mmCIF file of C-alpha atoms in Angstrom:
data_model
loop_
_atom_site.group_PDB
_atom_site.id
_atom_site.type_symbol
_atom_site.label_atom_id
_atom_site.label_comp_id
_atom_site.label_asym_id
_atom_site.label_seq_id
_atom_site.Cartn_x
_atom_site.Cartn_y
_atom_site.Cartn_z
ATOM 1 C CA UNK A 1 2.234 -41.451 194.507
ATOM 2 C CA UNK A 2 -1.213 -40.731 193.081
ATOM 3 C CA UNK A 3 -1.961 -40.342 189.380
ATOM 4 C CA UNK A 4 -5.099 -38.975 187.733
ATOM 5 C CA UNK A 5 -5.679 -38.541 184.008
ATOM 6 C CA UNK A 6 -7.587 -35.872 182.118
ATOM 7 C CA UNK A 7 -7.906 -34.932 178.470
ATOM 8 C CA UNK A 8 -7.824 -31.456 177.006
ATOM 9 C CA UNK A 9 -8.459 -31.293 173.265
ATOM 10 C CA UNK A 10 -5.914 -33.732 171.783
ATOM 11 C CA UNK A 11 -3.627 -33.751 174.825
ATOM 12 C CA UNK A 12 -3.533 -36.346 177.587
ATOM 13 C CA UNK A 13 -2.474 -34.885 180.923
ATOM 14 C CA UNK A 14 -1.451 -37.230 183.726
ATOM 15 C CA UNK A 15 -1.308 -35.462 187.079
ATOM 16 C CA UNK A 16 1.261 -37.031 189.387
ATOM 17 C CA UNK A 17 1.397 -36.146 193.078
ATOM 18 C CA UNK A 18 4.117 -37.524 195.321
ATOM 19 C CA UNK A 19 4.645 -36.867 199.032
ATOM 20 C CA UNK A 20 8.247 -35.946 199.784
ATOM 21 C CA UNK A 21 10.339 -34.710 202.724
ATOM 22 C CA UNK A 22 10.322 -30.981 203.342
ATOM 23 C CA UNK A 23 13.945 -31.321 204.463
ATOM 24 C CA UNK A 24 16.033 -33.576 202.256
ATOM 25 C CA UNK A 25 18.903 -35.353 203.982
ATOM 26 C CA UNK A 26 17.533 -35.146 207.536
ATOM 27 C CA UNK A 27 15.578 -38.297 208.440
ATOM 28 C CA UNK A 28 14.856 -36.879 211.898
ATOM 29 C CA UNK A 29 12.678 -34.135 210.400
ATOM 30 C CA UNK A 30 9.257 -35.676 209.700
ATOM 31 C CA UNK A 31 7.758 -32.698 207.876
ATOM 32 C CA UNK A 32 6.475 -33.510 204.383
ATOM 33 C CA UNK A 33 5.054 -31.727 201.368
ATOM 34 C CA UNK A 34 3.245 -32.760 198.214
ATOM 35 C CA UNK A 35 4.920 -32.178 194.853
ATOM 36 C CA UNK A 36 2.814 -32.101 191.687
ATOM 37 C CA UNK A 37 3.846 -32.680 188.092
ATOM 38 C CA UNK A 38 1.577 -32.715 185.031
ATOM 39 C CA UNK A 39 2.839 -35.030 182.290
ATOM 40 C CA UNK A 40 1.565 -33.799 178.914
ATOM 41 C CA UNK A 41 1.450 -36.230 175.981
ATOM 42 C CA UNK A 42 0.294 -35.525 172.423
ATOM 43 C CA UNK A 43 -1.491 -38.062 170.243
ATOM 44 C CA UNK A 44 1.019 -40.666 169.133
ATOM 45 C CA UNK A 45 3.592 -39.482 171.660
ATOM 46 C CA UNK A 46 3.347 -42.250 174.242
ATOM 47 C CA UNK A 47 6.819 -43.613 173.512
ATOM 48 C CA UNK A 48 8.630 -40.270 173.427
ATOM 49 C CA UNK A 49 11.251 -39.431 176.077
ATOM 50 C CA UNK A 50 10.488 -37.004 178.879
ATOM 51 C CA UNK A 51 11.374 -33.301 179.049
ATOM 52 C CA UNK A 52 10.856 -31.647 182.432
ATOM 53 C CA UNK A 53 10.210 -27.896 182.459
ATOM 54 C CA UNK A 54 11.587 -25.755 185.277
ATOM 55 C CA UNK A 55 9.827 -22.407 185.579
ATOM 56 C CA UNK A 56 11.394 -19.018 186.200
ATOM 57 C CA UNK A 57 10.963 -17.019 189.372
ATOM 58 C CA UNK A 58 11.679 -18.267 191.953
ATOM 59 C CA UNK A 59 8.234 -18.798 193.421
ATOM 60 C CA UNK A 60 6.065 -19.404 190.339
ATOM 61 C CA UNK A 61 4.217 -22.549 189.347
ATOM 62 C CA UNK A 62 4.506 -24.274 185.977
ATOM 63 C CA UNK A 63 2.128 -22.984 183.292
ATOM 64 C CA UNK A 64 -1.008 -25.011 182.536
ATOM 65 C CA UNK A 65 -1.055 -26.828 179.204
ATOM 66 C CA UNK A 66 -3.657 -25.972 176.553
ATOM 67 C CA UNK A 67 -4.189 -26.689 172.878
ATOM 68 C CA UNK A 68 -6.043 -24.731 170.169
ATOM 69 C CA UNK A 69 -4.544 -22.231 170.754
ATOM 70 C CA UNK A 70 -1.409 -23.699 172.255
ATOM 71 C CA UNK A 71 -0.215 -22.461 175.614
ATOM 72 C CA UNK A 72 2.526 -22.114 176.651
ATOM 73 C CA UNK A 73 3.655 -21.073 173.197
ATOM 74 C CA UNK A 74 6.698 -23.372 173.207
ATOM 75 C CA UNK A 75 4.647 -26.480 174.022
ATOM 76 C CA UNK A 76 4.103 -27.734 170.463
ATOM 77 C CA UNK A 77 7.808 -27.459 169.720
ATOM 78 C CA UNK A 78 8.530 -29.560 172.788
ATOM 79 C CA UNK A 79 5.769 -32.114 172.140
ATOM 80 C CA UNK A 80 7.187 -32.823 168.684
ATOM 81 C CA UNK A 81 10.097 -34.547 170.447
ATOM 82 C CA UNK A 82 9.068 -35.203 174.059
ATOM 83 C CA UNK A 83 6.447 -35.901 176.616
ATOM 84 C CA UNK A 84 6.514 -32.708 178.697
ATOM 85 C CA UNK A 85 6.623 -32.769 182.497
ATOM 86 C CA UNK A 86 5.314 -29.503 183.952
ATOM 87 C CA UNK A 87 6.699 -29.524 187.485
ATOM 88 C CA UNK A 88 5.176 -27.225 190.092
ATOM 89 C CA UNK A 89 8.254 -26.325 192.114
ATOM 90 C CA UNK A 90 7.778 -26.826 195.847
ATOM 91 C CA UNK A 91 5.757 -24.019 197.374
ATOM 92 C CA UNK A 92 3.927 -23.225 194.112
ATOM 93 C CA UNK A 93 0.844 -24.345 192.219
ATOM 94 C CA UNK A 94 -0.378 -27.739 193.453
ATOM 95 C CA UNK A 95 2.907 -28.497 195.255
ATOM 96 C CA UNK A 96 1.881 -27.556 198.833
ATOM 97 C CA UNK A 97 1.617 -23.884 197.889
ATOM 98 C CA UNK A 98 3.198 -21.214 200.075
ATOM 99 C CA UNK A 99 0.997 -18.241 200.906
ATOM 100 C CA UNK A 100 -0.787 -16.173 203.510
ATOM 101 C CA UNK A 101 -1.690 -19.215 205.628
ATOM 102 C CA UNK A 102 2.026 -19.673 206.290
ATOM 103 C CA UNK A 103 2.113 -16.400 208.221
ATOM 104 C CA UNK A 104 0.799 -18.427 211.166
ATOM 105 C CA UNK A 105 4.312 -19.916 211.455
ATOM 106 C CA UNK A 106 5.594 -16.572 212.698
ATOM 107 C CA UNK A 107 8.491 -14.660 211.197
ATOM 108 C CA UNK A 108 11.177 -17.073 212.368
ATOM 109 C CA UNK A 109 9.163 -20.097 211.255
ATOM 110 C CA UNK A 110 8.491 -18.605 207.831
ATOM 111 C CA UNK A 111 12.158 -17.780 207.324
ATOM 112 C CA UNK A 112 13.204 -21.299 208.319
ATOM 113 C CA UNK A 113 10.557 -22.891 206.078
ATOM 114 C CA UNK A 114 11.616 -20.823 203.074
ATOM 115 C CA UNK A 115 15.188 -22.111 203.318
ATOM 116 C CA UNK A 116 13.833 -25.508 202.238
ATOM 117 C CA UNK A 117 12.221 -24.243 199.024
ATOM 118 C CA UNK A 118 15.400 -23.440 197.127
ATOM 119 C CA UNK A 119 16.924 -24.871 193.922
ATOM 120 C CA UNK A 120 18.760 -27.683 195.711
ATOM 121 C CA UNK A 121 15.499 -29.011 197.147
ATOM 122 C CA UNK A 122 13.717 -28.541 193.800
ATOM 123 C CA UNK A 123 16.347 -30.753 192.147
ATOM 124 C CA UNK A 124 15.879 -33.414 194.828
ATOM 125 C CA UNK A 125 12.129 -33.289 194.158
ATOM 126 C CA UNK A 126 12.720 -33.591 190.410
ATOM 127 C CA UNK A 127 14.836 -36.668 190.996
ATOM 128 C CA UNK A 128 12.032 -38.224 193.053
ATOM 129 C CA UNK A 129 9.511 -37.509 190.289
ATOM 130 C CA UNK A 130 11.865 -38.965 187.672
ATOM 131 C CA UNK A 131 12.227 -42.135 189.702
ATOM 132 C CA UNK A 132 8.465 -42.357 190.183
ATOM 133 C CA UNK A 133 8.059 -42.256 186.398
ATOM 134 C CA UNK A 134 10.423 -45.214 186.147
ATOM 135 C CA UNK A 135 12.978 -43.637 183.817
ATOM 136 C CA UNK A 136 16.741 -43.543 184.239
ATOM 137 C CA UNK A 137 17.261 -40.217 182.476
ATOM 138 C CA UNK A 138 15.260 -37.342 181.075
ATOM 139 C CA UNK A 139 15.878 -34.031 179.353
ATOM 140 C CA UNK A 140 15.320 -30.658 180.974
ATOM 141 C CA UNK A 141 14.272 -27.149 179.916
ATOM 142 C CA UNK A 142 14.876 -24.247 182.292
ATOM 143 C CA UNK A 143 13.689 -20.673 181.867
ATOM 144 C CA UNK A 144 15.528 -18.027 183.918
ATOM 145 C CA UNK A 145 15.553 -19.329 187.523
ATOM 146 C CA UNK A 146 14.749 -22.712 186.002
ATOM 147 C CA UNK A 147 18.129 -22.506 184.285
ATOM 148 C CA UNK A 148 19.770 -21.666 187.601
ATOM 149 C CA UNK A 149 18.159 -24.820 188.979
ATOM 150 C CA UNK A 150 19.562 -26.848 186.085
ATOM 151 C CA UNK A 151 23.060 -25.650 186.986
ATOM 152 C CA UNK A 152 22.569 -27.183 190.418
ATOM 153 C CA UNK A 153 21.161 -30.306 188.762
ATOM 154 C CA UNK A 154 24.340 -30.569 186.682
ATOM 155 C CA UNK A 155 26.436 -29.996 189.796
ATOM 156 C CA UNK A 156 24.845 -32.893 191.668
ATOM 157 C CA UNK A 157 22.930 -35.301 189.371
ATOM 158 C CA UNK A 158 24.285 -34.809 185.870
ATOM 159 C CA UNK A 159 23.958 -38.529 185.130
ATOM 160 C CA UNK A 160 20.167 -38.136 185.257
ATOM 161 C CA UNK A 161 20.085 -35.660 182.376
ATOM 162 C CA UNK A 162 20.056 -36.184 178.638
ATOM 163 C CA UNK A 163 19.601 -32.998 176.603
ATOM 164 C CA UNK A 164 19.819 -29.732 178.523
ATOM 165 C CA UNK A 165 18.053 -26.589 177.280
ATOM 166 C CA UNK A 166 18.450 -23.281 179.096
ATOM 167 C CA UNK A 167 16.784 -19.984 178.148
ATOM 168 C CA UNK A 168 17.980 -16.814 179.859
ATOM 169 C CA UNK A 169 19.206 -18.870 182.793
ATOM 170 C CA UNK A 170 22.992 -19.234 182.765
ATOM 171 C CA UNK A 171 23.546 -17.770 186.214
ATOM 172 C CA UNK A 172 26.796 -16.458 187.626
ATOM 173 C CA UNK A 173 28.808 -19.205 189.331
ATOM 174 C CA UNK A 174 30.797 -18.336 192.450
ATOM 175 C CA UNK A 175 30.036 -14.623 192.204
ATOM 176 C CA UNK A 176 28.769 -12.479 195.078
ATOM 177 C CA UNK A 177 25.200 -11.225 194.550
ATOM 178 C CA UNK A 178 26.506 -7.667 194.829
ATOM 179 C CA UNK A 179 28.487 -8.239 191.636
ATOM 180 C CA UNK A 180 25.398 -9.469 189.827
ATOM 181 C CA UNK A 181 23.120 -6.651 190.939
ATOM 182 C CA UNK A 182 25.728 -4.005 190.164
ATOM 183 C CA UNK A 183 25.822 -5.297 186.587
ATOM 184 C CA UNK A 184 22.015 -5.440 186.323
ATOM 185 C CA UNK A 185 21.894 -1.719 187.164
ATOM 186 C CA UNK A 186 24.218 -1.099 184.224
ATOM 187 C CA UNK A 187 21.822 -3.062 182.033
ATOM 188 C CA UNK A 188 18.824 -1.103 183.305
ATOM 189 C CA UNK A 189 20.603 2.197 182.720
ATOM 190 C CA UNK A 190 21.133 1.214 179.090
ATOM 191 C CA UNK A 191 17.562 -0.035 178.726
ATOM 192 C CA UNK A 192 16.120 3.163 180.220
ATOM 193 C CA UNK A 193 18.176 5.407 177.980
ATOM 194 C CA UNK A 194 17.300 3.374 174.881
ATOM 195 C CA UNK A 195 13.616 3.717 175.707
ATOM 196 C CA UNK A 196 13.815 7.488 176.218
ATOM 197 C CA UNK A 197 15.770 7.915 172.993
ATOM 198 C CA UNK A 198 13.000 6.065 171.188
ATOM 199 C CA UNK A 199 10.244 8.081 172.888
ATOM 200 C CA UNK A 200 11.880 11.384 173.943
ATOM 201 C CA UNK A 201 8.759 12.887 175.488
ATOM 202 C CA UNK A 202 8.346 9.983 177.864
ATOM 203 C CA UNK A 203 11.170 11.009 180.184
ATOM 204 C CA UNK A 204 9.135 14.080 181.165
ATOM 205 C CA UNK A 205 6.008 11.915 181.328
ATOM 206 C CA UNK A 206 7.759 9.581 183.723
ATOM 207 C CA UNK A 207 9.079 12.517 185.739
ATOM 208 C CA UNK A 208 5.522 13.873 186.088
ATOM 209 C CA UNK A 209 4.304 10.534 187.400
ATOM 210 C CA UNK A 210 7.254 10.249 189.773
ATOM 211 C CA UNK A 211 6.446 13.693 191.177
ATOM 212 C CA UNK A 212 2.835 12.623 191.618
ATOM 213 C CA UNK A 213 3.932 9.461 193.400
ATOM 214 C CA UNK A 214 6.268 11.436 195.683
ATOM 215 C CA UNK A 215 3.295 13.529 196.811
ATOM 216 C CA UNK A 216 1.189 10.420 197.531
ATOM 217 C CA UNK A 217 -1.021 11.145 194.534
ATOM 218 C CA UNK A 218 -1.106 7.662 192.971
ATOM 219 C CA UNK A 219 -3.344 5.269 194.890
ATOM 220 C CA UNK A 220 -4.076 1.854 193.390
ATOM 221 C CA UNK A 221 -7.529 0.249 193.556
ATOM 222 C CA UNK A 222 -6.266 -2.082 196.301
ATOM 223 C CA UNK A 223 -5.237 0.853 198.489
ATOM 224 C CA UNK A 224 -1.497 0.923 197.809
ATOM 225 C CA UNK A 225 -0.050 4.433 197.821
ATOM 226 C CA UNK A 226 2.521 3.994 195.075
ATOM 227 C CA UNK A 227 6.012 5.037 196.125
ATOM 228 C CA UNK A 228 8.680 6.395 193.828
ATOM 229 C CA UNK A 229 10.664 3.159 194.083
ATOM 230 C CA UNK A 230 7.593 1.090 193.163
ATOM 231 C CA UNK A 231 6.895 3.244 190.134
ATOM 232 C CA UNK A 232 10.507 2.941 188.998
ATOM 233 C CA UNK A 233 10.210 -0.853 189.111
ATOM 234 C CA UNK A 234 8.187 -0.587 185.901
ATOM 235 C CA UNK A 235 11.604 -0.961 184.308
ATOM 236 C CA UNK A 236 10.954 -4.712 184.625
ATOM 237 C CA UNK A 237 8.801 -4.287 181.524
ATOM 238 C CA UNK A 238 11.854 -3.356 179.461
ATOM 239 C CA UNK A 239 13.294 -6.805 180.083
ATOM 240 C CA UNK A 240 10.637 -8.565 178.004
ATOM 241 C CA UNK A 241 9.950 -8.714 174.294
ATOM 242 C CA UNK A 242 6.800 -6.608 174.336
ATOM 243 C CA UNK A 243 6.810 -5.053 177.798
ATOM 244 C CA UNK A 244 7.777 -1.667 176.381
ATOM 245 C CA UNK A 245 4.273 -1.482 174.912
ATOM 246 C CA UNK A 246 2.752 -1.629 178.397
ATOM 247 C CA UNK A 247 5.124 1.085 179.603
ATOM 248 C CA UNK A 248 4.300 3.178 176.547
ATOM 249 C CA UNK A 249 0.583 2.855 177.258
ATOM 250 C CA UNK A 250 1.026 3.907 180.891
ATOM 251 C CA UNK A 251 3.034 6.975 179.923
ATOM 252 C CA UNK A 252 0.405 7.972 177.374
ATOM 253 C CA UNK A 253 -2.473 7.668 179.862
ATOM 254 C CA UNK A 254 -3.664 10.409 182.230
ATOM 255 C CA UNK A 255 -2.049 9.473 185.569
ATOM 256 C CA UNK A 256 -5.128 10.652 187.477
ATOM 257 C CA UNK A 257 -7.497 8.409 185.535
ATOM 258 C CA UNK A 258 -8.998 5.089 186.519
ATOM 259 C CA UNK A 259 -7.404 3.552 183.443
ATOM 260 C CA UNK A 260 -3.928 4.499 184.641
ATOM 261 C CA UNK A 261 -4.451 3.262 188.192
ATOM 262 C CA UNK A 262 -5.905 -0.090 187.166
ATOM 263 C CA UNK A 263 -3.365 -0.652 184.389
ATOM 264 C CA UNK A 264 -0.511 0.287 186.712
ATOM 265 C CA UNK A 265 -1.729 -2.190 189.327
ATOM 266 C CA UNK A 266 -1.551 -4.972 186.737
ATOM 267 C CA UNK A 267 1.870 -3.898 185.451
ATOM 268 C CA UNK A 268 3.796 -3.587 188.730
ATOM 269 C CA UNK A 269 6.033 -6.575 189.569
ATOM 270 C CA UNK A 270 6.381 -8.483 192.848
ATOM 271 C CA UNK A 271 2.696 -8.854 193.654
ATOM 272 C CA UNK A 272 1.438 -10.550 196.808
ATOM 273 C CA UNK A 273 0.051 -13.409 194.674
ATOM 274 C CA UNK A 274 3.486 -15.023 194.882
ATOM 275 C CA UNK A 275 5.096 -13.873 198.146
ATOM 276 C CA UNK A 276 7.980 -16.307 197.601
ATOM 277 C CA UNK A 277 9.168 -14.253 194.648
ATOM 278 C CA UNK A 278 9.680 -11.222 196.876
ATOM 279 C CA UNK A 279 10.836 -13.118 199.965
ATOM 280 C CA UNK A 280 13.757 -14.943 198.471
ATOM 281 C CA UNK A 281 14.341 -13.709 194.954
ATOM 282 C CA UNK A 282 17.807 -12.463 195.904
ATOM 283 C CA UNK A 283 18.699 -15.911 197.267
ATOM 284 C CA UNK A 284 18.686 -17.220 193.699
ATOM 285 C CA UNK A 285 21.946 -15.299 193.176
ATOM 286 C CA UNK A 286 23.396 -16.282 196.551
ATOM 287 C CA UNK A 287 25.916 -18.946 195.592
ATOM 288 C CA UNK A 288 27.387 -19.250 199.069
ATOM 289 C CA UNK A 289 26.531 -15.827 200.494
ATOM 290 C CA UNK A 290 23.964 -13.902 202.498
ATOM 291 C CA UNK A 291 22.255 -11.236 200.370
ATOM 292 C CA UNK A 292 21.424 -8.556 202.969
ATOM 293 C CA UNK A 293 19.347 -6.539 200.479
ATOM 294 C CA UNK A 294 22.017 -6.544 197.822
ATOM 295 C CA UNK A 295 20.021 -4.561 195.239
ATOM 296 C CA UNK A 296 19.400 -1.785 197.756
ATOM 297 C CA UNK A 297 23.024 -1.651 198.847
ATOM 298 C CA UNK A 298 24.670 -1.439 195.435
ATOM 299 C CA UNK A 299 22.352 1.069 193.777
ATOM 300 C CA UNK A 300 24.615 3.438 191.802
ATOM 301 C CA UNK A 301 24.823 7.152 192.555
ATOM 302 C CA UNK A 302 23.273 8.178 189.249
ATOM 303 C CA UNK A 303 20.202 6.026 189.998
ATOM 304 C CA UNK A 304 19.907 7.709 193.393
ATOM 305 C CA UNK A 305 20.118 11.121 191.725
ATOM 306 C CA UNK A 306 17.856 10.470 188.723
ATOM 307 C CA UNK A 307 14.641 8.535 189.419
ATOM 308 C CA UNK A 308 13.791 8.420 185.702
ATOM 309 C CA UNK A 309 16.430 5.677 185.463
ATOM 310 C CA UNK A 310 14.143 2.694 185.865
ATOM 311 C CA UNK A 311 14.922 -0.364 187.962
ATOM 312 C CA UNK A 312 14.408 -4.019 187.137
ATOM 313 C CA UNK A 313 14.364 -7.126 189.316
ATOM 314 C CA UNK A 314 15.517 -5.146 192.339
ATOM 315 C CA UNK A 315 13.576 -5.744 195.553
ATOM 316 C CA UNK A 316 13.207 -2.840 197.998
ATOM 317 C CA UNK A 317 12.885 -2.811 201.768
ATOM 318 C CA UNK A 318 10.736 0.311 201.712
ATOM 319 C CA UNK A 319 7.937 -1.627 199.993
ATOM 320 C CA UNK A 320 7.138 -3.119 203.384
ATOM 321 C CA UNK A 321 5.936 0.347 204.331
ATOM 322 C CA UNK A 322 3.857 1.015 201.212
ATOM 323 C CA UNK A 323 2.612 -2.250 199.685
ATOM 324 C CA UNK A 324 -0.246 -3.720 201.744
ATOM 325 C CA UNK A 325 0.262 -7.270 200.495
ATOM 326 C CA UNK A 326 3.938 -7.252 201.479
ATOM 327 C CA UNK A 327 3.624 -5.704 204.924
ATOM 328 C CA UNK A 328 2.804 -8.993 206.745
ATOM 329 C CA UNK A 329 6.025 -10.555 205.419
ATOM 330 C CA UNK A 330 8.382 -7.856 206.681
ATOM 331 C CA UNK A 331 9.943 -9.601 209.668
ATOM 332 C CA UNK A 332 10.337 -12.901 207.820
ATOM 333 C CA UNK A 333 11.968 -11.198 204.832
ATOM 334 C CA UNK A 334 14.435 -9.393 207.072
ATOM 335 C CA UNK A 335 15.479 -12.759 208.507
ATOM 336 C CA UNK A 336 15.736 -14.396 205.077
ATOM 337 C CA UNK A 337 18.073 -11.619 203.919
ATOM 338 C CA UNK A 338 20.547 -12.612 206.637
ATOM 339 C CA UNK A 339 20.580 -16.340 205.824
ATOM 340 C CA UNK A 340 24.061 -17.589 204.937
ATOM 341 C CA UNK A 341 23.038 -19.632 201.918
ATOM 342 C CA UNK A 342 25.105 -22.697 201.011
ATOM 343 C CA UNK A 343 26.824 -23.038 197.656
ATOM 344 C CA UNK A 344 24.537 -24.118 194.820
ATOM 345 C CA UNK A 345 27.042 -24.708 192.047
ATOM 346 C CA UNK A 346 30.251 -26.680 191.699
ATOM 347 C CA UNK A 347 32.384 -25.367 188.836
ATOM 348 C CA UNK A 348 34.480 -28.534 188.681
ATOM 349 C CA UNK A 349 31.380 -30.737 188.594
ATOM 350 C CA UNK A 350 29.852 -28.578 185.872
ATOM 351 C CA UNK A 351 32.954 -28.910 183.734
ATOM 352 C CA UNK A 352 33.052 -32.663 184.323
ATOM 353 C CA UNK A 353 29.333 -33.195 183.725
ATOM 354 C CA UNK A 354 29.729 -33.755 179.977
ATOM 355 C CA UNK A 355 26.323 -32.132 179.625
ATOM 356 C CA UNK A 356 24.990 -31.792 176.098
ATOM 357 C CA UNK A 357 22.417 -29.321 174.859
ATOM 358 C CA UNK A 358 22.005 -25.648 174.037
ATOM 359 C CA UNK A 359 21.379 -22.366 175.829
ATOM 360 C CA UNK A 360 19.801 -19.123 174.644
ATOM 361 C CA UNK A 361 21.786 -16.147 175.906
ATOM 362 C CA UNK A 362 20.166 -12.762 175.240
ATOM 363 C CA UNK A 363 22.584 -9.917 174.610
ATOM 364 C CA UNK A 364 20.311 -7.315 176.186
ATOM 365 C CA UNK A 365 19.177 -9.395 179.159
ATOM 366 C CA UNK A 366 18.610 -6.982 182.075
ATOM 367 C CA UNK A 367 18.030 -9.778 184.599
ATOM 368 C CA UNK A 368 20.720 -12.372 183.812
ATOM 369 C CA UNK A 369 23.700 -10.399 182.486
ATOM 370 C CA UNK A 370 25.398 -11.536 179.301
ATOM 371 C CA UNK A 371 28.886 -11.243 180.765
ATOM 372 C CA UNK A 372 28.330 -13.734 183.586
ATOM 373 C CA UNK A 373 26.260 -16.024 181.341
ATOM 374 C CA UNK A 374 29.178 -16.354 178.936
ATOM 375 C CA UNK A 375 31.503 -16.965 181.870
ATOM 376 C CA UNK A 376 29.299 -19.858 182.964
ATOM 377 C CA UNK A 377 28.905 -21.145 179.401
ATOM 378 C CA UNK A 378 32.664 -21.691 179.299
ATOM 379 C CA UNK A 379 32.230 -24.214 182.126
ATOM 380 C CA UNK A 380 29.850 -26.234 179.924
ATOM 381 C CA UNK A 381 31.618 -26.986 176.649
ATOM 382 C CA UNK A 382 28.975 -29.528 175.612
ATOM 383 C CA UNK A 383 26.172 -26.946 175.776
ATOM 384 C CA UNK A 384 26.106 -24.770 172.665
ATOM 385 C CA UNK A 385 25.288 -21.108 173.416
ATOM 386 C CA UNK A 386 22.986 -19.310 171.018
ATOM 387 C CA UNK A 387 23.825 -15.653 171.614
ATOM 388 C CA UNK A 388 21.067 -13.512 170.181
ATOM 389 C CA UNK A 389 19.615 -10.014 170.158
ATOM 390 C CA UNK A 390 16.336 -11.226 168.626
ATOM 391 C CA UNK A 391 14.652 -11.620 172.004
ATOM 392 C CA UNK A 392 14.664 -10.269 175.513
ATOM 393 C CA UNK A 393 14.671 -12.348 178.703
ATOM 394 C CA UNK A 394 11.259 -13.941 178.067
ATOM 395 C CA UNK A 395 12.133 -15.035 174.529
ATOM 396 C CA UNK A 396 10.988 -18.608 175.213
ATOM 397 C CA UNK A 397 7.410 -17.354 174.985
ATOM 398 C CA UNK A 398 7.915 -16.332 171.369
ATOM 399 C CA UNK A 399 7.740 -19.976 170.320
ATOM 400 C CA UNK A 400 10.813 -20.097 168.043
ATOM 401 C CA UNK A 401 13.529 -20.352 170.695
ATOM 402 C CA UNK A 402 13.105 -23.961 171.792
ATOM 403 C CA UNK A 403 13.094 -25.409 168.225
ATOM 404 C CA UNK A 404 16.350 -23.559 167.554
ATOM 405 C CA UNK A 405 17.902 -24.976 170.708
ATOM 406 C CA UNK A 406 16.765 -28.486 169.831
ATOM 407 C CA UNK A 407 18.329 -28.101 166.391
ATOM 408 C CA UNK A 408 21.572 -26.868 167.941
ATOM 409 C CA UNK A 409 21.627 -29.686 170.459
ATOM 410 C CA UNK A 410 21.138 -32.214 167.692
ATOM 411 C CA UNK A 411 23.814 -30.706 165.494
ATOM 412 C CA UNK A 412 21.560 -29.321 162.812
ATOM 413 C CA UNK A 413 22.396 -26.215 160.854
ATOM 414 C CA UNK A 414 20.222 -23.252 161.826
ATOM 415 C CA UNK A 415 18.172 -21.811 158.969
#
């Protein structure tokens, strides 16, 4: 392990890099990767316990730490109680990042490599980092997919965890991905209709832009000819606290203007910056199943008939034909979709974990449905659910969520 130290304002950041097996549990496979974690300590915080942060995604690195102003917004709330470990999950950030260079592996090689970047391997990496820090236990905070990863952590290494905090990340346990995606369409239907009720003229505005896209009339600065399905994926914005403002701005802007094209390029999800997110997003819901393009297969009839019903975190095969940055990954993604993924969660182990902590469950969450989150919460009686309509899926960024969860975990009365 190598450690370097830097200072940023009043924060000390110790960068830890450890070389670990690509394939855990197979000593005959000599492939290795580097895993990076930044340990952030405030002034006077050297004796505080550790809190490791697991990022959402999958396929995104941990956020960098800054002060004055604080970023991420929840950092000060965490630093009041912990030293914060910002773990770059394998394949992201400074942890042997996955990207265009990996295309040289060929489609079969890429698909095989990706199978080793999942939540089970991330937990094994976290355990190695914990041991390298010389601590027996630490606390954990997981946003979205990070919460999914914590569920695997609790299924396999619960004794390593103290307080558990989950935000928008109580995944379905033992469910088929088709069940999850069918429910997320219901959530997106409701979110779309709520938006159009709030801004009635925007349904026609969206329809105009969909017609323009269908004729090939929306071309992004990078050359992408925006398809109807890509334009509909702007529904992702409705799953965040303030994303509706971006959608509002797009529907108020001339669709033939430079402003619209450049703003749309920034707003569309699943960019080629993080190909992992597109390649194996559906695998995060595959608790013992192959996905086989689940979101495509379970799209409801009314969505097929009415394109103004916006979609959310639903990946599309046709994007391989229209999105330049995704085209090179086509054959690998087709193979990944057929992988029979092993089980991630053990319901009996979760119930026996005696885990303590708190979880934010958002009533309107369009990505991680309330119904399955509550089902999973019942497996974790020591984790107090905070069920709220105050925030959408990215509520952690608002800054007030983590302090509430810490108060709940420590038995304090919410004010």
